[in-house]
XYZ file of C-alpha atoms in Angstrom:
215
model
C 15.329 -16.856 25.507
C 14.399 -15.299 28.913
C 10.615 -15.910 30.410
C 9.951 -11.980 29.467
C 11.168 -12.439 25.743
C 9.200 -15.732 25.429
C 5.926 -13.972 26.517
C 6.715 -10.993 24.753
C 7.301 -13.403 21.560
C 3.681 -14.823 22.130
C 1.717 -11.230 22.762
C 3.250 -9.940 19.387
C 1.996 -13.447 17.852
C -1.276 -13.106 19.256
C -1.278 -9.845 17.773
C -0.346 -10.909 14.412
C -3.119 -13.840 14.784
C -5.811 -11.263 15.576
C -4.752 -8.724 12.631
C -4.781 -12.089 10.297
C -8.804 -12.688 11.896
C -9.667 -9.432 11.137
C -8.336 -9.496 7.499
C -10.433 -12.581 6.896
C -13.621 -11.029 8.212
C -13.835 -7.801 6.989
C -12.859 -9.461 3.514
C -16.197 -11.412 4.151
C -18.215 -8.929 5.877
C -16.636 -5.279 4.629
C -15.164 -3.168 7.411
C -18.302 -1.151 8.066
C -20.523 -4.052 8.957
C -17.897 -6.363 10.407
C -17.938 -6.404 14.387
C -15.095 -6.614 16.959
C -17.282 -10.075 18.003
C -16.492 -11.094 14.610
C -12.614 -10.751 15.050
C -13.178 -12.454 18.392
C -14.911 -15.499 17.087
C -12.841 -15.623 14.056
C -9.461 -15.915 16.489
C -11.377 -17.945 18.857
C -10.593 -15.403 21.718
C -12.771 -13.365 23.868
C -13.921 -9.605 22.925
C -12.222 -8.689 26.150
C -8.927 -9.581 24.845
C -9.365 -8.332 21.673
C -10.248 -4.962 23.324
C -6.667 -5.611 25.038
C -4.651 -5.185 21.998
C -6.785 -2.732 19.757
C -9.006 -0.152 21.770
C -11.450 -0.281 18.508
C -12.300 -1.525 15.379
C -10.791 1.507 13.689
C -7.715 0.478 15.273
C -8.138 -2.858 14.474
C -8.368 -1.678 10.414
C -4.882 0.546 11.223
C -3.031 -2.767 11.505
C -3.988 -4.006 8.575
C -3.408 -0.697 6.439
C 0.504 -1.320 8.159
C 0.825 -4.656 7.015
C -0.274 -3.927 3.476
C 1.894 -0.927 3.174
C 4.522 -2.892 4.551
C 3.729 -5.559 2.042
C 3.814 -3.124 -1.050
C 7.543 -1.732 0.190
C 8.478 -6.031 0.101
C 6.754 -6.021 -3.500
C 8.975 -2.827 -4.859
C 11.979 -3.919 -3.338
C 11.766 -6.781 -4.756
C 10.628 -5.060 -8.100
C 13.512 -2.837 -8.088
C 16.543 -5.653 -7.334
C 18.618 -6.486 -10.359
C 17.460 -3.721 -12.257
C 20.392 -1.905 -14.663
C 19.878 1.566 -13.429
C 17.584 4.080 -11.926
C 14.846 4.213 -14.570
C 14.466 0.530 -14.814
C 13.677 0.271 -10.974
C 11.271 3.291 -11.267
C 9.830 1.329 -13.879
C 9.670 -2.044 -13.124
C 7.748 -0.579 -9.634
C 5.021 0.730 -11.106
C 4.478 -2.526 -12.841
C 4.774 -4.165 -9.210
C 2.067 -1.437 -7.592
C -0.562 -2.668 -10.631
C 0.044 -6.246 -9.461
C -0.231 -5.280 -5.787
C -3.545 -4.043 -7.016
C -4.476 -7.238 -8.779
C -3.394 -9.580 -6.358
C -4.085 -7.933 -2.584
C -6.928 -5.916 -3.856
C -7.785 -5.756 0.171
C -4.378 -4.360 0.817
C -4.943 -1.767 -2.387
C -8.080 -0.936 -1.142
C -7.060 -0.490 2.897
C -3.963 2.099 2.102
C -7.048 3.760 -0.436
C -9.054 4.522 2.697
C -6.128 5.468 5.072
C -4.919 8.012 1.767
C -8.465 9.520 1.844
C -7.924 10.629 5.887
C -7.760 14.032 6.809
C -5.503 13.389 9.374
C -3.747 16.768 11.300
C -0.471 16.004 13.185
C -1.916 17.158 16.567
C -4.977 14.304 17.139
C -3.251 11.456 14.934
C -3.478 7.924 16.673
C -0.552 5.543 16.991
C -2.445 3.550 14.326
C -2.341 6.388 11.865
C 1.334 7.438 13.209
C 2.591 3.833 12.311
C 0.860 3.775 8.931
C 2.512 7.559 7.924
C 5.732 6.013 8.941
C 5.658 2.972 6.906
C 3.843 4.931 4.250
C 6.879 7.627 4.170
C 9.669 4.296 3.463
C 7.962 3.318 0.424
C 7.954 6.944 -1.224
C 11.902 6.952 0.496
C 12.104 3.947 -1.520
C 11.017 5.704 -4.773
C 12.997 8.731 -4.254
C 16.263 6.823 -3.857
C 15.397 4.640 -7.238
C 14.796 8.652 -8.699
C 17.615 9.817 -7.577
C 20.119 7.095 -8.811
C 18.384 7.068 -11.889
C 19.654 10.810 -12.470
C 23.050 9.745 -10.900
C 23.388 7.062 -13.342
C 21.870 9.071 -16.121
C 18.855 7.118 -17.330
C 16.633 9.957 -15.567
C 16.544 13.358 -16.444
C 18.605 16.027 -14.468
C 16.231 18.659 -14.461
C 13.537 16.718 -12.860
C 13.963 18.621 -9.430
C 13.515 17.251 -5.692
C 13.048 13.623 -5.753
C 10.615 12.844 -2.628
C 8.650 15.385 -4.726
C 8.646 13.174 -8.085
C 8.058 10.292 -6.214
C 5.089 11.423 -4.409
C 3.991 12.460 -7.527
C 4.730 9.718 -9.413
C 2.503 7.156 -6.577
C -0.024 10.210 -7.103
C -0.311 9.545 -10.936
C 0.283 5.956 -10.627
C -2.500 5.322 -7.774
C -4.940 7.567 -8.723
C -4.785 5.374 -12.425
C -4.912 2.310 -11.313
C -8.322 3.427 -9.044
C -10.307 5.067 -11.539
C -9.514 2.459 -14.513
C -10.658 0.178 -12.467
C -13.712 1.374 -11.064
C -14.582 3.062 -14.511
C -13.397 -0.170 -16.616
C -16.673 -1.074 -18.036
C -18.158 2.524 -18.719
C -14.961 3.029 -20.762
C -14.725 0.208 -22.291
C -18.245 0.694 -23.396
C -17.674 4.702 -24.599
C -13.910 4.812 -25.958
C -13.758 0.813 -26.800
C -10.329 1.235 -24.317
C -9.659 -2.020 -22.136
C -7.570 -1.293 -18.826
C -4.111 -2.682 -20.073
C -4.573 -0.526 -23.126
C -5.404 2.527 -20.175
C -2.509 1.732 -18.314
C 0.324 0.770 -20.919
C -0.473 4.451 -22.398
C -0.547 5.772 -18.675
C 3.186 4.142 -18.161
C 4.464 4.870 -21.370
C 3.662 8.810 -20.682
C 5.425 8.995 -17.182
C 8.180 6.889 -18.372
C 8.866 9.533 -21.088
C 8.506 12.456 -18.338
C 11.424 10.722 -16.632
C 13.561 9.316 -19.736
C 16.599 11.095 -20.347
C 16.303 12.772 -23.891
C 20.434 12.960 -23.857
C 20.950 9.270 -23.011
């Protein structure tokens, strides 16, 4: 490894190191009251290099919304592999995007805010750029499980573009998972409805949107 590889090798690490600081505080502190001297004493480094690698705190919160996305494609390829056709994979990554909710609520709750942006082509920052790009392979992902799911037959032919059933489907299937569980109790205490119940009848009604009736 040349001198310039090795030192790019350790900026991209002290990068990485920074992102994982910032993860820990603003899971601590919450984004909106965390500080950039927070990151800084957290990684042990100086606000001044900080500043050097992300211009702000917004910034800052862009890198993690990237690694989380990039974590939930990980979690659905991983869902998908060894699956027996097209509507097994579909299915089996929903599952996976309810346990990416359960277990990196952090990440769930990052890729909530950057999904809540107004964000116009002509003033995006690289931040946002990066996180629309890694954002765009996971519903890539989904629309290649879609379409070999129709290939295969296990998904209905009719069913149209698939980048448009996969958006919808992470539409339906994110929007769910939020307002179960941030209206749990209140339904729970009205309708007597748990959030497994909510979401096993959720599932069952998209999986039978994309069943093949023929197969």
């Amino acid at each position: 490894m040349s001198t310039a590889e090795r030192r790019q090798e350790e900026k991209e690490q002290r990068r990485q190191d920074i992102i994982d600081a910032a993860e820990a505080v603003f899971a601590r502190k919450s984004v909106e009251k965390a500080t950039m001297a927070d990151v800084a004493k957290e990684a042990r480094l100086s606000r001044g290099l900080i500043y050097f690698y992300f211009k702000d705190k917004d910034a800052l919160y862009l890198a993690i919304m990237v690694r989380a996305t990039q974590t939930l494609y990980t979690a659905f390829e991983k869902a998908a592999a060894g699956r027996e056709n097209g509507l097994e994979k579909i299915k089996a990554i929903g599952k996976a995007y309810v346990r990416f909710h359960y277990e990196m609520p952090n990440y769930f709750d990052a890729m909530a805010d950057f999904e809540s942006r107004t964000i116009t082509p002509e003033d995006m920052s690289d931040g946002e750029r990066d996180c629309l790009f890694e954002g765009r392979k996971v519903l890539e992902l989904m629309a290649s499980v879609i379409g070999e799911g129709v290939e295969d037959g296990s998904i209905r032919s009719d069913l149209g573009n698939p980048m448009s059933a996969a958006i919808s489907l992470w539409g339906f299937t994110h929007g769910m998972i939020q307002v179960f569980a941030k209206k749990e109790s209140m339904l729970n205490y009205q309708f007597n409805l748990h959030i497994d119940q909510l979401l096993e009848h959720g599932f069952e009604m998209m999986n039978k949107s994309l069943e093949n009736p023929n197969r």
